[in-house]
Coordinates of C-alpha atoms in Angstrom, one line a residue:
Chain A
X1 CA 20.7 -34.6 -12.0
X2 CA 18.0 -36.7 -13.4
X3 CA 17.8 -39.1 -10.4
X4 CA 14.9 -39.8 -8.8
X5 CA 14.8 -38.4 -4.9
X6 CA 14.4 -41.9 -2.7
X7 CA 13.4 -42.2 0.3
X8 CA 16.1 -41.2 2.8
X9 CA 15.1 -43.3 5.5
X10 CA 13.8 -47.2 5.5
X11 CA 16.1 -47.7 2.7
X12 CA 18.3 -50.9 3.9
X13 CA 21.4 -49.2 5.0
X14 CA 24.5 -49.9 2.7
X15 CA 26.6 -47.9 5.3
X16 CA 29.1 -49.4 7.5
X17 CA 28.8 -49.8 11.0
X18 CA 32.1 -50.9 11.9
X19 CA 35.4 -49.7 10.9
X20 CA 38.3 -51.7 10.1
X21 CA 42.0 -51.1 9.4
X22 CA 41.0 -51.2 5.4
X23 CA 38.0 -48.3 6.1
X24 CA 40.5 -46.2 8.4
X25 CA 43.0 -45.9 5.8
X26 CA 40.6 -44.7 3.6
X27 CA 38.7 -42.3 5.7
X28 CA 42.3 -41.2 6.2
X29 CA 42.9 -40.5 2.6
X30 CA 39.4 -38.7 2.1
X31 CA 40.1 -36.7 4.9
X32 CA 43.8 -35.9 3.5
X33 CA 42.3 -35.3 0.6
X34 CA 40.2 -33.0 1.8
X35 CA 43.3 -30.9 3.9
X36 CA 45.6 -30.8 0.7
X37 CA 42.7 -29.2 -1.0
X38 CA 42.2 -26.3 1.2
X39 CA 46.2 -25.6 0.1
X40 CA 45.5 -25.8 -3.4
X41 CA 42.3 -23.8 -3.4
X42 CA 43.2 -20.8 -1.0
X43 CA 46.0 -18.8 -2.9
X44 CA 46.8 -17.4 0.4
X45 CA 47.8 -20.2 2.3
X46 CA 50.1 -21.5 -0.6
X47 CA 51.7 -17.6 -1.1
X48 CA 52.6 -17.9 2.9
X49 CA 53.8 -21.5 2.3
X50 CA 56.0 -21.0 -0.8
X51 CA 57.2 -17.1 -1.2
X52 CA 58.1 -16.6 2.5
X53 CA 60.8 -19.4 2.4
X54 CA 62.6 -18.4 -0.7
X55 CA 62.4 -14.9 0.3
X56 CA 64.4 -16.5 3.7
X57 CA 66.3 -18.2 1.4
X58 CA 67.0 -15.6 -0.9
X59 CA 67.9 -12.9 1.7
X60 CA 69.9 -15.1 4.0
X61 CA 72.2 -16.0 0.8
X62 CA 73.0 -12.7 -0.3
X63 CA 73.1 -11.0 2.7
X64 CA 74.8 -13.2 5.1
X65 CA 76.6 -15.3 2.7
X66 CA 79.6 -12.9 2.0
X67 CA 80.4 -12.7 5.7
X68 CA 80.2 -16.0 6.2
X69 CA 81.4 -18.1 3.9
X70 CA 85.2 -17.7 4.6
X71 CA 84.2 -19.4 8.4
X72 CA 82.6 -22.4 7.0
X73 CA 84.3 -26.1 6.7
X74 CA 85.8 -26.6 3.4
X75 CA 83.2 -29.0 2.9
X76 CA 80.6 -26.6 1.9
X77 CA 83.4 -25.9 -0.5
X78 CA 83.1 -22.3 -0.2
X79 CA 79.4 -21.6 -0.9
X80 CA 77.2 -20.3 1.9
X81 CA 74.5 -21.9 -0.1
X82 CA 75.4 -25.2 0.2
X83 CA 75.2 -24.7 4.4
X84 CA 72.0 -23.1 3.9
X85 CA 69.7 -25.1 1.7
X86 CA 70.1 -27.9 4.4
X87 CA 69.0 -25.5 7.2
X88 CA 66.0 -24.5 5.4
X89 CA 64.6 -27.0 5.0
X90 CA 64.2 -27.6 8.5
X91 CA 63.8 -23.9 9.1
X92 CA 60.7 -24.6 6.7
X93 CA 59.3 -27.7 8.4
X94 CA 59.6 -25.6 11.6
X95 CA 57.6 -22.6 10.5
X96 CA 55.1 -25.1 8.4
X97 CA 54.0 -27.1 11.8
X98 CA 51.9 -24.6 12.9
X99 CA 49.6 -25.0 10.1
X100 CA 49.1 -28.3 11.4
X101 CA 47.9 -26.8 14.8
X102 CA 45.9 -24.0 13.2
X103 CA 44.4 -26.7 10.7
X104 CA 42.9 -29.0 13.8
X105 CA 41.9 -25.4 15.7
X106 CA 39.8 -24.1 12.7
X107 CA 38.6 -27.5 12.2
X108 CA 37.3 -27.7 16.1
X109 CA 35.7 -24.1 16.0
X110 CA 33.7 -24.8 12.8
X111 CA 32.2 -27.9 14.0
X112 CA 34.1 -30.1 11.3
X113 CA 34.9 -31.9 13.5
X114 CA 32.0 -32.5 15.5
X115 CA 30.8 -33.4 12.0
X116 CA 33.7 -36.1 11.6
X117 CA 33.1 -37.5 14.8
X118 CA 29.1 -37.9 14.2
X119 CA 29.8 -40.2 11.1
X120 CA 30.8 -43.9 11.3
X121 CA 33.8 -43.3 10.3
X122 CA 37.6 -44.5 11.7
X123 CA 38.4 -42.2 14.8
X124 CA 42.0 -41.9 13.8
X125 CA 41.1 -40.9 10.3
X126 CA 41.2 -36.6 11.4
X127 CA 44.3 -36.5 13.3
X128 CA 46.3 -39.2 10.4
X129 CA 44.6 -37.3 7.6
X130 CA 45.8 -33.7 8.8
X131 CA 49.5 -35.1 10.0
X132 CA 49.4 -37.0 6.3
X133 CA 48.3 -34.3 4.5
X134 CA 50.7 -32.0 6.1
X135 CA 53.4 -34.8 5.0
X136 CA 52.9 -33.7 1.7
X137 CA 52.9 -30.1 2.0
X138 CA 56.1 -30.1 3.6
X139 CA 57.3 -32.4 1.0
X140 CA 56.2 -30.3 -1.3
X141 CA 57.8 -26.7 0.2
X142 CA 60.9 -28.5 1.7
X143 CA 61.1 -30.0 -2.4
X144 CA 60.9 -26.2 -3.4
X145 CA 63.8 -24.7 -1.0
X146 CA 65.8 -27.8 -3.0
X147 CA 64.6 -26.6 -6.3
X148 CA 65.4 -22.8 -5.7
X149 CA 68.8 -23.6 -3.9
X150 CA 70.1 -25.1 -6.7
X151 CA 68.6 -22.7 -9.1
X152 CA 70.6 -20.3 -7.0
X153 CA 74.0 -22.5 -7.3
X154 CA 73.4 -25.0 -4.2
X155 CA 74.9 -28.4 -5.0
X156 CA 75.1 -31.7 -2.8
X157 CA 78.7 -32.9 -2.2
X158 CA 78.2 -36.4 -1.7
X159 CA 75.8 -39.2 -3.6
X160 CA 72.3 -39.1 -5.0
X161 CA 71.2 -41.7 -2.1
X162 CA 72.7 -39.5 0.7
X163 CA 71.4 -36.5 -1.1
X164 CA 67.7 -38.8 -0.5
X165 CA 68.5 -39.8 2.5
X166 CA 68.9 -36.1 3.9
X167 CA 65.5 -35.4 2.5
X168 CA 63.8 -38.2 3.9
X169 CA 65.3 -37.4 7.1
X170 CA 63.7 -34.0 7.1
X171 CA 60.4 -35.2 6.4
X172 CA 60.3 -37.7 9.2
X173 CA 61.3 -34.7 11.3
X174 CA 58.7 -32.4 9.6
X175 CA 55.9 -35.1 10.4
X176 CA 57.5 -35.6 14.2
X177 CA 56.4 -31.7 14.3
X178 CA 53.1 -31.8 13.0
X179 CA 52.6 -34.4 15.8
X180 CA 53.8 -31.7 18.3
X181 CA 51.5 -29.0 16.8
X182 CA 48.3 -31.8 16.3
X183 CA 48.5 -32.1 20.6
X184 CA 49.4 -28.1 20.8
X185 CA 46.4 -26.9 18.0
X186 CA 43.8 -29.6 19.9
X187 CA 44.7 -28.1 23.3
X188 CA 44.5 -24.4 22.6
X189 CA 41.6 -24.7 20.4
X190 CA 40.7 -21.8 18.8
X191 CA 42.7 -20.0 16.3
X192 CA 43.9 -17.1 17.5
X193 CA 45.5 -18.6 20.3
X194 CA 46.9 -20.5 18.1
X195 CA 49.3 -18.5 16.4
X196 CA 50.8 -17.7 19.5
X197 CA 51.4 -20.7 20.9
X198 CA 52.4 -22.3 17.9
X199 CA 54.5 -20.1 16.2
X200 CA 56.3 -18.2 18.6
X201 CA 58.0 -20.8 20.3
X202 CA 59.5 -21.8 17.2
X203 CA 61.9 -18.5 16.8
X204 CA 64.3 -19.1 19.2
X205 CA 64.5 -23.0 18.6
X206 CA 65.3 -22.2 14.9
X207 CA 67.5 -19.0 15.6
X208 CA 69.4 -20.8 18.6
X209 CA 70.7 -23.8 16.1
X210 CA 73.0 -24.6 13.8
X211 CA 70.2 -24.2 10.8
X212 CA 71.6 -20.3 9.3
X213 CA 75.1 -20.3 11.1
X214 CA 78.0 -22.5 13.2
X215 CA 76.9 -22.4 16.5
X216 CA 80.9 -22.2 17.6
X217 CA 80.6 -18.3 17.8
X218 CA 77.3 -18.6 20.6
X219 CA 78.1 -17.8 24.1
X220 CA 78.8 -21.2 26.1
X221 CA 75.2 -20.9 27.7
X222 CA 73.6 -20.5 24.6
X223 CA 75.4 -23.1 22.4
X224 CA 75.2 -25.9 25.2
X225 CA 71.4 -25.8 24.1
X226 CA 71.8 -24.9 20.5
X227 CA 74.2 -28.1 19.9
X228 CA 71.8 -30.5 22.0
X229 CA 68.8 -29.7 20.6
X230 CA 66.6 -31.5 17.8
X231 CA 66.7 -28.9 15.1
X232 CA 70.7 -28.9 15.3
X233 CA 70.9 -32.3 15.6
X234 CA 68.9 -33.1 12.4
X235 CA 70.5 -30.2 10.6
X236 CA 73.8 -31.8 11.4
X237 CA 72.9 -34.7 10.0
X238 CA 71.5 -33.5 6.8
X239 CA 74.6 -31.2 5.8
X240 CA 76.5 -34.7 6.7
X241 CA 75.3 -36.7 4.4
X242 CA 74.7 -33.9 2.1
X243 CA 78.1 -32.2 2.0
X244 CA 80.0 -35.0 3.3
X245 CA 81.0 -35.7 7.1
X246 CA 83.3 -33.0 6.9
X247 CA 80.4 -30.3 7.6
X248 CA 79.8 -31.9 10.7
X249 CA 81.4 -30.3 14.2
X250 CA 84.4 -31.4 14.8
X251 CA 84.7 -34.7 16.6
X252 CA 81.1 -35.9 15.4
X253 CA 80.7 -39.2 12.8
X254 CA 78.2 -39.5 10.1
X255 CA 76.5 -42.6 11.8
X256 CA 76.4 -41.4 15.0
X257 CA 74.4 -38.1 14.2
X258 CA 71.9 -39.8 12.1
X259 CA 71.4 -42.3 14.3
X260 CA 70.9 -39.2 17.7
X261 CA 68.6 -37.3 14.9
X262 CA 66.2 -40.2 13.9
X263 CA 66.1 -41.3 17.8
X264 CA 65.0 -37.7 18.1
X265 CA 62.5 -38.1 15.5
X266 CA 61.2 -41.0 17.5
X267 CA 60.6 -39.7 20.6
X268 CA 59.8 -36.6 19.7
X269 CA 57.0 -38.3 17.1
X270 CA 55.9 -41.3 20.0
X271 CA 55.2 -38.5 22.9
X272 CA 53.8 -35.8 20.8
X273 CA 51.4 -38.6 18.9
X274 CA 50.4 -40.2 22.4
X275 CA 49.7 -36.2 23.7
X276 CA 47.6 -35.2 20.3
X277 CA 45.6 -39.0 20.6
X278 CA 44.9 -38.4 24.2
X279 CA 43.9 -34.4 23.2
X280 CA 41.6 -35.5 20.7
X281 CA 39.6 -38.2 22.8
X282 CA 39.4 -35.6 25.4
X283 CA 37.1 -33.8 23.4
X284 CA 34.5 -36.3 24.0
X285 CA 35.1 -36.0 28.1
Chain B
X1 CA 2.7 -45.7 21.5
X2 CA 5.1 -47.6 19.4
X3 CA 8.8 -48.5 20.5
X4 CA 10.6 -45.0 20.5
X5 CA 13.4 -44.7 18.3
X6 CA 15.1 -42.2 20.9
X7 CA 14.8 -43.6 24.4
X8 CA 16.6 -41.5 27.3
X9 CA 16.7 -42.5 30.5
X10 CA 18.1 -40.5 33.5
X11 CA 21.0 -38.6 31.8
X12 CA 23.4 -36.7 34.0
X13 CA 26.1 -34.7 32.7
X14 CA 28.9 -32.8 34.6
X15 CA 31.1 -30.0 33.4
X16 CA 33.0 -29.8 35.8
X17 CA 31.4 -28.5 38.7
X18 CA 28.5 -27.6 36.6
X19 CA 25.7 -29.9 35.8
X20 CA 24.5 -29.3 32.2
X21 CA 22.1 -32.3 32.4
X22 CA 20.0 -33.2 35.7
X23 CA 18.3 -36.5 35.2
X24 CA 17.0 -36.2 31.5
X25 CA 14.5 -38.7 30.3
X26 CA 12.5 -38.9 26.9
X27 CA 11.1 -41.0 24.6
X28 CA 10.4 -40.2 20.6
X29 CA 7.9 -41.7 18.5
X30 CA 9.3 -42.8 15.1
X31 CA 8.1 -40.3 12.3
X32 CA 7.5 -37.1 14.4
X33 CA 9.4 -33.9 14.7
X34 CA 10.3 -33.7 18.7
X35 CA 11.3 -30.2 19.7
X36 CA 13.3 -29.3 22.5
X37 CA 12.4 -26.0 23.6
X38 CA 14.6 -23.9 25.9
X39 CA 16.7 -20.7 26.7
X40 CA 20.1 -20.5 26.1
X41 CA 21.9 -22.8 28.3
X42 CA 19.5 -25.0 29.5
X43 CA 21.2 -28.1 28.4
X44 CA 19.7 -28.5 24.9
X45 CA 23.1 -28.9 23.3
X46 CA 24.4 -30.7 25.6
X47 CA 21.9 -33.4 25.4
X48 CA 22.4 -33.3 21.4
X49 CA 25.8 -34.0 21.4
X50 CA 25.1 -37.2 23.8
X51 CA 22.9 -38.2 21.2
X52 CA 25.0 -37.6 18.8
X53 CA 27.9 -39.7 20.5
X54 CA 30.1 -36.4 20.9
X55 CA 30.0 -36.5 24.5
X56 CA 29.7 -39.4 27.0
X57 CA 27.4 -38.3 29.6
X58 CA 28.3 -38.7 33.8
X59 CA 25.3 -41.2 34.0
X60 CA 22.1 -42.2 32.7
X61 CA 21.2 -44.0 29.2
X62 CA 20.5 -43.3 25.5
X63 CA 19.1 -45.4 22.9
X64 CA 19.0 -44.1 19.1
X65 CA 17.3 -46.2 16.5
X66 CA 17.3 -49.7 18.7
X67 CA 21.4 -49.0 19.3
X68 CA 22.8 -48.1 22.5
X69 CA 25.0 -45.0 22.1
X70 CA 27.3 -45.5 24.2
X71 CA 28.0 -49.1 23.8
X72 CA 28.3 -49.2 20.4
X73 CA 28.5 -45.3 18.8
X74 CA 29.9 -46.3 15.5
X75 CA 26.6 -48.2 15.0
X76 CA 24.8 -45.7 16.1
X77 CA 26.5 -43.2 14.0
X78 CA 25.5 -45.0 10.7
X79 CA 21.9 -44.6 11.6
X80 CA 22.1 -40.4 12.9
X81 CA 22.7 -37.2 11.1
X82 CA 23.8 -34.1 12.8
X83 CA 23.4 -30.7 12.0
X84 CA 25.0 -28.3 14.7
X85 CA 24.7 -24.6 15.1
X86 CA 27.5 -24.1 13.0
X87 CA 27.1 -25.1 9.4
X88 CA 30.5 -27.4 9.3
X89 CA 30.7 -27.0 5.4
X90 CA 34.3 -26.5 3.9
X91 CA 34.0 -23.0 1.9
X92 CA 37.1 -23.3 -0.2
X93 CA 35.2 -27.2 -1.7
X94 CA 31.7 -27.0 -4.0
X95 CA 29.1 -27.9 -2.4
X96 CA 29.3 -31.3 -4.2
X97 CA 33.1 -32.1 -3.0
X98 CA 31.1 -31.5 0.5
X99 CA 28.7 -33.7 0.7
X100 CA 30.6 -36.5 -1.6
X101 CA 33.2 -36.6 1.0
X102 CA 30.4 -37.2 3.9
X103 CA 29.1 -39.9 1.8
X104 CA 32.5 -41.8 1.6
X105 CA 33.0 -41.1 5.3
X106 CA 29.9 -42.9 5.6
X107 CA 31.4 -45.6 3.9
X108 CA 30.0 -44.9 0.8
X109 CA 32.7 -46.1 -2.3
X110 CA 33.0 -43.2 -4.8
X111 CA 30.5 -44.0 -7.9
X112 CA 27.9 -44.4 -4.8
X113 CA 28.4 -41.4 -3.4
X114 CA 28.7 -39.3 -6.2
X115 CA 24.9 -40.5 -7.2
X116 CA 23.7 -40.3 -3.2
X117 CA 25.2 -36.5 -3.2
X118 CA 23.8 -35.6 -6.6
X119 CA 20.4 -37.1 -4.9
X120 CA 20.9 -35.2 -2.0
X121 CA 21.9 -31.8 -3.5
X122 CA 18.8 -32.9 -5.9
X123 CA 16.3 -33.0 -3.1
X124 CA 17.3 -30.0 -1.1
X125 CA 17.5 -27.5 -3.6
X126 CA 21.4 -27.1 -4.1
X127 CA 21.4 -29.0 -7.4
X128 CA 22.3 -25.7 -9.3
X129 CA 24.6 -24.6 -7.2
X130 CA 26.3 -27.6 -6.4
X131 CA 29.6 -26.5 -8.6
X132 CA 29.9 -24.0 -7.1
X133 CA 32.7 -22.9 -4.2
X134 CA 30.8 -23.1 -1.2
X135 CA 32.5 -19.7 -0.2
X136 CA 30.3 -18.2 -2.8
X137 CA 26.8 -19.1 -0.9
X138 CA 24.6 -17.4 1.2
X139 CA 24.5 -18.2 4.9
X140 CA 21.2 -19.7 4.5
X141 CA 22.5 -21.8 1.7
X142 CA 25.2 -23.2 3.5
X143 CA 23.0 -24.1 6.4
X144 CA 20.9 -26.5 3.8
X145 CA 24.2 -27.3 2.1
X146 CA 25.4 -28.7 5.9
X147 CA 21.4 -30.4 6.0
X148 CA 22.1 -32.3 2.9
X149 CA 25.2 -33.6 4.4
X150 CA 23.8 -35.0 7.5
X151 CA 21.2 -36.3 4.9
X152 CA 23.7 -38.8 3.1
X153 CA 23.6 -41.9 5.1
X154 CA 19.8 -41.9 4.8
X155 CA 19.5 -40.7 9.0
X156 CA 16.5 -42.6 11.0
X157 CA 16.8 -40.0 13.2
X158 CA 18.1 -36.3 12.5
X159 CA 19.7 -33.7 15.3
X160 CA 19.3 -30.3 14.2
X161 CA 21.1 -28.1 16.8
X162 CA 19.2 -24.8 16.4
X163 CA 18.8 -25.3 12.8
X164 CA 17.4 -22.0 11.9
X165 CA 19.6 -19.8 14.6
X166 CA 21.4 -16.4 12.9
X167 CA 19.8 -17.1 9.6
X168 CA 17.3 -14.5 7.7
X169 CA 13.9 -15.0 8.0
X170 CA 13.4 -16.5 4.2
X171 CA 16.3 -19.3 4.9
X172 CA 14.5 -20.0 8.5
X173 CA 11.1 -20.7 5.9
X174 CA 13.3 -22.9 3.5
X175 CA 14.9 -24.9 6.9
X176 CA 11.3 -25.7 8.0
X177 CA 10.1 -27.1 4.8
X178 CA 13.1 -29.1 4.6
X179 CA 12.2 -30.5 7.9
X180 CA 8.5 -30.9 7.1
X181 CA 9.5 -32.7 3.5
X182 CA 12.1 -35.2 6.1
X183 CA 9.5 -36.3 8.2
X184 CA 7.1 -36.7 5.2
X185 CA 10.0 -39.0 4.1
X186 CA 10.1 -41.0 7.4
X187 CA 13.1 -39.7 9.1
X188 CA 12.6 -38.9 13.1
X189 CA 13.5 -34.8 13.8
X190 CA 14.6 -34.3 17.2
X191 CA 15.7 -30.0 17.1
X192 CA 16.4 -27.7 19.6
X193 CA 15.7 -24.4 19.4
X194 CA 15.0 -21.0 21.5
X195 CA 12.1 -20.1 19.4
X196 CA 8.6 -20.7 20.8
X197 CA 7.2 -20.2 17.2
X198 CA 9.4 -22.4 15.4
X199 CA 8.7 -25.3 18.3
X200 CA 4.8 -24.3 17.7
X201 CA 5.1 -24.2 14.0
X202 CA 7.0 -27.6 13.3
X203 CA 7.2 -30.0 16.4
X204 CA 4.8 -32.9 17.0
X205 CA 5.7 -33.0 20.5
X206 CA 7.9 -30.5 22.4
X207 CA 10.2 -30.8 25.8
X208 CA 11.1 -27.8 27.6
X209 CA 14.1 -28.0 28.8
X210 CA 15.6 -25.7 31.7
X211 CA 18.5 -25.9 33.8
X212 CA 19.4 -29.5 32.7
X213 CA 16.1 -31.1 33.6
X214 CA 12.8 -31.4 31.7
X215 CA 10.0 -29.5 32.9
X216 CA 7.5 -30.2 30.7
X217 CA 6.5 -32.3 27.8
X218 CA 3.8 -32.6 25.5
X219 CA 2.2 -32.0 21.9
X220 CA 1.8 -28.2 21.2
X221 CA -1.7 -28.2 22.4
X222 CA -1.6 -30.3 25.6
X223 CA 1.0 -27.8 27.0
X224 CA -1.5 -25.0 26.3
X225 CA -4.0 -26.8 27.8
X226 CA -2.2 -27.2 30.9
X227 CA -1.9 -23.1 31.4
X228 CA -5.6 -22.7 31.0
X229 CA -8.1 -22.9 28.2
X230 CA -7.6 -19.5 27.5
X231 CA -5.6 -16.2 27.8
X232 CA -7.3 -13.1 27.8
X233 CA -5.2 -10.0 26.4
X234 CA -6.0 -6.7 27.5
X235 CA -4.4 -3.7 25.5
X236 CA -5.2 -0.2 27.2
X237 CA -3.2 3.2 27.0
X238 CA 0.5 3.3 28.4
X239 CA -1.2 5.5 31.1
X240 CA -3.6 3.0 32.0
X241 CA -1.6 0.1 31.9
X242 CA -0.9 -0.2 35.8
X243 CA -4.1 0.4 37.1
X244 CA -5.3 -1.9 34.9
X245 CA -3.3 -4.5 35.9
X246 CA -4.5 -3.8 39.6
X247 CA -8.0 -4.6 38.3
X248 CA -7.5 -7.1 36.3
X249 CA -5.6 -9.2 39.0
X250 CA -8.7 -9.0 41.2
X251 CA -10.5 -10.7 38.8
X252 CA -9.0 -13.6 37.5
X253 CA -7.1 -14.1 41.3
X254 CA -3.2 -13.6 39.9
X255 CA -1.2 -10.9 38.5
X256 CA -1.7 -10.3 34.8
X257 CA 2.1 -10.6 32.8
X258 CA 3.0 -8.0 30.1
X259 CA 3.2 -9.2 26.7
X260 CA 7.0 -8.9 25.0
X261 CA 5.6 -5.2 23.3
X262 CA 5.1 -4.0 26.8
X263 CA 1.5 -2.4 26.2
X264 CA -0.9 -5.6 26.4
X265 CA -1.5 -7.4 29.9
X266 CA -2.3 -11.6 29.4
X267 CA -3.6 -13.8 31.8
X268 CA -5.5 -16.7 32.2
X269 CA -9.5 -16.6 31.3
X270 CA -10.4 -19.9 33.2
X271 CA -13.7 -19.2 32.6
X272 CA -13.4 -18.4 28.7
X273 CA -15.7 -15.4 28.0
X274 CA -17.2 -15.0 31.8
X275 CA -13.9 -13.9 32.4
X276 CA -14.0 -11.9 29.5
X277 CA -17.2 -10.0 30.1
X278 CA -16.4 -9.5 33.7
X279 CA -13.0 -7.9 33.0
X280 CA -14.5 -5.4 30.5
X281 CA -16.9 -4.3 33.1
X282 CA -14.1 -3.9 35.6
X283 CA -12.6 -1.7 33.2
X284 CA -15.6 0.0 32.0
X285 CA -16.6 0.9 36.1
X286 CA -13.0 2.3 36.3
X287 CA -13.6 4.3 33.3
X288 CA -10.4 2.9 31.5
X289 CA -11.2 2.3 28.0
X290 CA -9.3 -1.1 26.7
X291 CA -7.6 -0.3 23.3
X292 CA -7.8 -4.3 22.6
X293 CA -9.4 -6.8 24.1
X294 CA -8.9 -10.8 22.8
X295 CA -9.1 -13.9 24.0
X296 CA -6.3 -16.4 22.9
X297 CA -5.6 -19.9 22.7
X298 CA -2.4 -19.7 25.1
X299 CA 0.9 -19.3 23.5
X300 CA 4.4 -21.1 24.2
X301 CA 5.4 -18.4 25.7
X302 CA 2.5 -18.5 28.6
X303 CA 3.3 -21.9 28.5
X304 CA 7.0 -21.3 29.5
X305 CA 6.1 -18.8 31.6
X306 CA 3.7 -21.1 33.6
X307 CA 6.2 -23.7 34.0
X308 CA 9.8 -21.7 34.7
X309 CA 8.3 -18.6 36.1
X310 CA 10.4 -16.9 33.3
X311 CA 9.9 -16.0 29.9
X312 CA 13.1 -17.0 27.9
X313 CA 15.2 -14.7 26.1
X314 CA 15.2 -14.9 22.8
X315 CA 18.5 -14.4 21.2
X316 CA 18.4 -11.9 18.1
X317 CA 19.0 -13.6 14.9

């Protein structure tokens, strides 16, 4: 660099002293890009984010597939993979959401959030940049499920438009979970504690749902929970969109299930985002 | 005194039931290094966090560069730089990417941010390493990069919270040089430290803070004057130390303190050489042969002892 070093002070500042919606969007993009670079440049993160879901896909398809295929509704066209891929798209979203909490907790611990908060940037940008980057990461990992699933034999049974609608629904749900985990990360505050606070509750939610298997054979007490919790509602709606209404449990129709899914997404996002923003503000108390 | 660039009045901050700041008032003149000296938990970091808009105090007021920090934090942020106790840089980005990102968050557009990052990295001596990932940097380089990032916005006031805690002596010297350089360029620096040597060496003015209160304030020399014009240090054989202490207490009128090495006694010498001569005669008369007797300017340790009744606990680096 040949540029002469200029006075640090005295120079009339070209810096902003006010934030506007336009600067807020720019700041969120700057932070989001930074967060995405972390995923790209730390190979272990990328491996964890891709190998683990692919492993689930292959193991479930070949270990359980043969035993389950006979019990699936005709809409699955006799292929467990057709049934499994929509579920796994939700599973990877649920397991990946903890990354939002982990990232925020690490930034808190390393003083990065203090640095951001001492800059004349939009206050919203830290959370928007984090959940936005995680939305991109989710799109990649959920897309990877579809690609690997297709290579193994997954085919959607409806129209491309309905398949895309299901994909969008998965992303919206993943985004709502990111906000939940943002609230968790900002309250728990240390990466070590996040490991248990964010990852452990996800297991019962994923398994006590229709993600891997139909809920019909579960004991009544568990089935009542499983049938009504958001992972099942969203997974069922996605199957209805990708495989046709025949993939829904008896007595359900597609429009109602998609509407129920969107309602869950809206409620979770609203509550969790409010909680995350309040937790972020409280850092200043 | 010209208008203070940092103006703090009656700042109180409670963390639950713990009073971290108990009515702090201070003024910092533009263009100086101002040192906040105190032990762990004295309230130094809390005060920096209030001034850097990270923490709203329970009560009181604070102005930085003419801006009311509490009323208009965004405007204050455009005028300050903060380097905290950790190097808040991303290991997976290059040095240049880290600095550019901060530039953008100060509101600089792409090409301006790139240009400014280049200038700052040059000034901080990291130009040759700018395109390497920070994960390959040493601890001292990370601290310097952190400082570089906080310089991007051409801050009028820099807050450095324990800038040399936990880094090796060579890196500490580099950070000191940077601070001196900053002030020469017209930035006002407010730094906290637990190291008396650091405050003595860098700070034009020093506030000693303890239990959330500023217990004394002034230039290093003024603070030392307040203890006594001179300090007498007497080193004896270990067996003679306690006898010498009793003897010398009778001469200077107060119990001598033991220096950090544990083998010498320190006491105020209000009569200067007169005290020295009296002390040597008394020791000689009692058959104690001192290994070393010196008349010194008081150290900040002596000041700390005098104003807080305790020697600050230094955290090992």
